[in-house]
Tab-separated table of C-alpha atoms and ligand atoms in Angstrom:
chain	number	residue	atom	x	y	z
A	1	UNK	CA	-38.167	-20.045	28.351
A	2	UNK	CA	-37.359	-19.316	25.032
A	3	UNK	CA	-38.342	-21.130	22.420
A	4	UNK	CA	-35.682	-22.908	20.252
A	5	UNK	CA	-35.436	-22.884	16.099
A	6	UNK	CA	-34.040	-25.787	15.294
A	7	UNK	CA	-33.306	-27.175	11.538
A	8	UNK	CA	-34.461	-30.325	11.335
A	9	UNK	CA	-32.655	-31.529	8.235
A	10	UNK	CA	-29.237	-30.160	9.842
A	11	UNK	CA	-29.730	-29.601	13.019
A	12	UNK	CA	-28.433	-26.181	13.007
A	13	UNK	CA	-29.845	-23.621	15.532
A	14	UNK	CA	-31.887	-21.067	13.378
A	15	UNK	CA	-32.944	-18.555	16.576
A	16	UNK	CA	-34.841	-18.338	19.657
A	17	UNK	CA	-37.750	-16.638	20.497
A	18	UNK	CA	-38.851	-15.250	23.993
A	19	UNK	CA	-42.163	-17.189	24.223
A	20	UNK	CA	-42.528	-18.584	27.321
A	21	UNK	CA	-45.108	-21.115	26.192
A	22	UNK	CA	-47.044	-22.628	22.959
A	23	UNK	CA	-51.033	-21.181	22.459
A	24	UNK	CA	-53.417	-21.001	19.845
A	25	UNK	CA	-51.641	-18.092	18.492
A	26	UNK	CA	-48.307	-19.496	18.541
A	27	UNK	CA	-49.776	-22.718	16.554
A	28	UNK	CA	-51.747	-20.188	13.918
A	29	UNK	CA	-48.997	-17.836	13.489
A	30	UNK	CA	-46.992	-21.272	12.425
A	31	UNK	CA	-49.645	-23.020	10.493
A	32	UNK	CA	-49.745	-25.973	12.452
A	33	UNK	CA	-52.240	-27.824	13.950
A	34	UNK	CA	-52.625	-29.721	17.188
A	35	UNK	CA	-51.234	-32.420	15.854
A	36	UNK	CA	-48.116	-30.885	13.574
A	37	UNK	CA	-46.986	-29.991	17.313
A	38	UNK	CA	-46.762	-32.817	18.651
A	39	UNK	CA	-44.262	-33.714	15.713
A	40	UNK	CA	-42.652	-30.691	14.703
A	41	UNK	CA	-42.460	-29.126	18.692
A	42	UNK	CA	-40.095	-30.776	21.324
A	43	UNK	CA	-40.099	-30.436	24.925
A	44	UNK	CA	-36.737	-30.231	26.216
A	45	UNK	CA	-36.014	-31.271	30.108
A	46	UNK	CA	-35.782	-28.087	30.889
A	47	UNK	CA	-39.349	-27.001	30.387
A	48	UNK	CA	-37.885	-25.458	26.940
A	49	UNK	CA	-38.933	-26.206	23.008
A	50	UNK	CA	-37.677	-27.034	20.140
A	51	UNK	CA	-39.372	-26.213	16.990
A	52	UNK	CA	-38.082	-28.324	14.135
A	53	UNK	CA	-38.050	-26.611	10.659
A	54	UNK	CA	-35.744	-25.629	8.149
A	55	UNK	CA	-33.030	-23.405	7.137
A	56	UNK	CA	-32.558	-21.427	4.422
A	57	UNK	CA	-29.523	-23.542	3.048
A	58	UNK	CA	-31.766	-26.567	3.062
A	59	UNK	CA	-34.666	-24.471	1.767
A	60	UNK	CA	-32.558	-23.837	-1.520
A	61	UNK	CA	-31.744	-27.676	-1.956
A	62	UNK	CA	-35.062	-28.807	-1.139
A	63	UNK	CA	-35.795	-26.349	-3.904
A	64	UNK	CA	-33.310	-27.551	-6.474
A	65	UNK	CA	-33.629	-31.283	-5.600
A	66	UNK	CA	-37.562	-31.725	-4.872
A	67	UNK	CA	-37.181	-35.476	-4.924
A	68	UNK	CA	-35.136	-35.406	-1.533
A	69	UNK	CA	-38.483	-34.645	0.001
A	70	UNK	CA	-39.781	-37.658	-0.994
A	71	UNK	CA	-37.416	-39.238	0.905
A	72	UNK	CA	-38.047	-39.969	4.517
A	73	UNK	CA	-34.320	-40.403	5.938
A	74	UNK	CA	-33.772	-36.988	4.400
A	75	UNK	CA	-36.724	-35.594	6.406
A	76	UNK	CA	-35.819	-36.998	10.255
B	101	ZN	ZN1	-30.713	-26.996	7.402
């Protein structure tokens, strides 16, 4: 199963890549912890994952209007 790259300001589908499951070195190679995947990794119904983080178009206004992070209904 691959695993999906997901935006999760916009939703748009960043890539895939051909893991076929999440280990230690999946987690460390992100920088997350146990407990960023339970938040920022989805497990679809097919036994597939979604990893929620951000595109390069919402990089650059995250970068030019820092206060949107504040805001939470900007981050779901
Ligand atoms: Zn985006």
């Amino acid at each position: 199963m691959p695993i999906r790259y997901k935006c999760r300001h916009c939703e748009t589908e960043i890539g895939q890549l051909p893991f076929d499951h999440i280990d230690d070195q999946f987690l460390q190679k992100h920088e997350l912890t146990q407990e960023d995947q339970h938040i920022y990794i989805k497990n679809g119904a097919e036994g597939d994952y979604t990893v929620q983080c951000i595109c390069e178009e919402c990089q650059e206004s995250l970068q030019k209007f820092p206060n949107y992070y504040a805001l939470k209904k900007w981050i779901q």
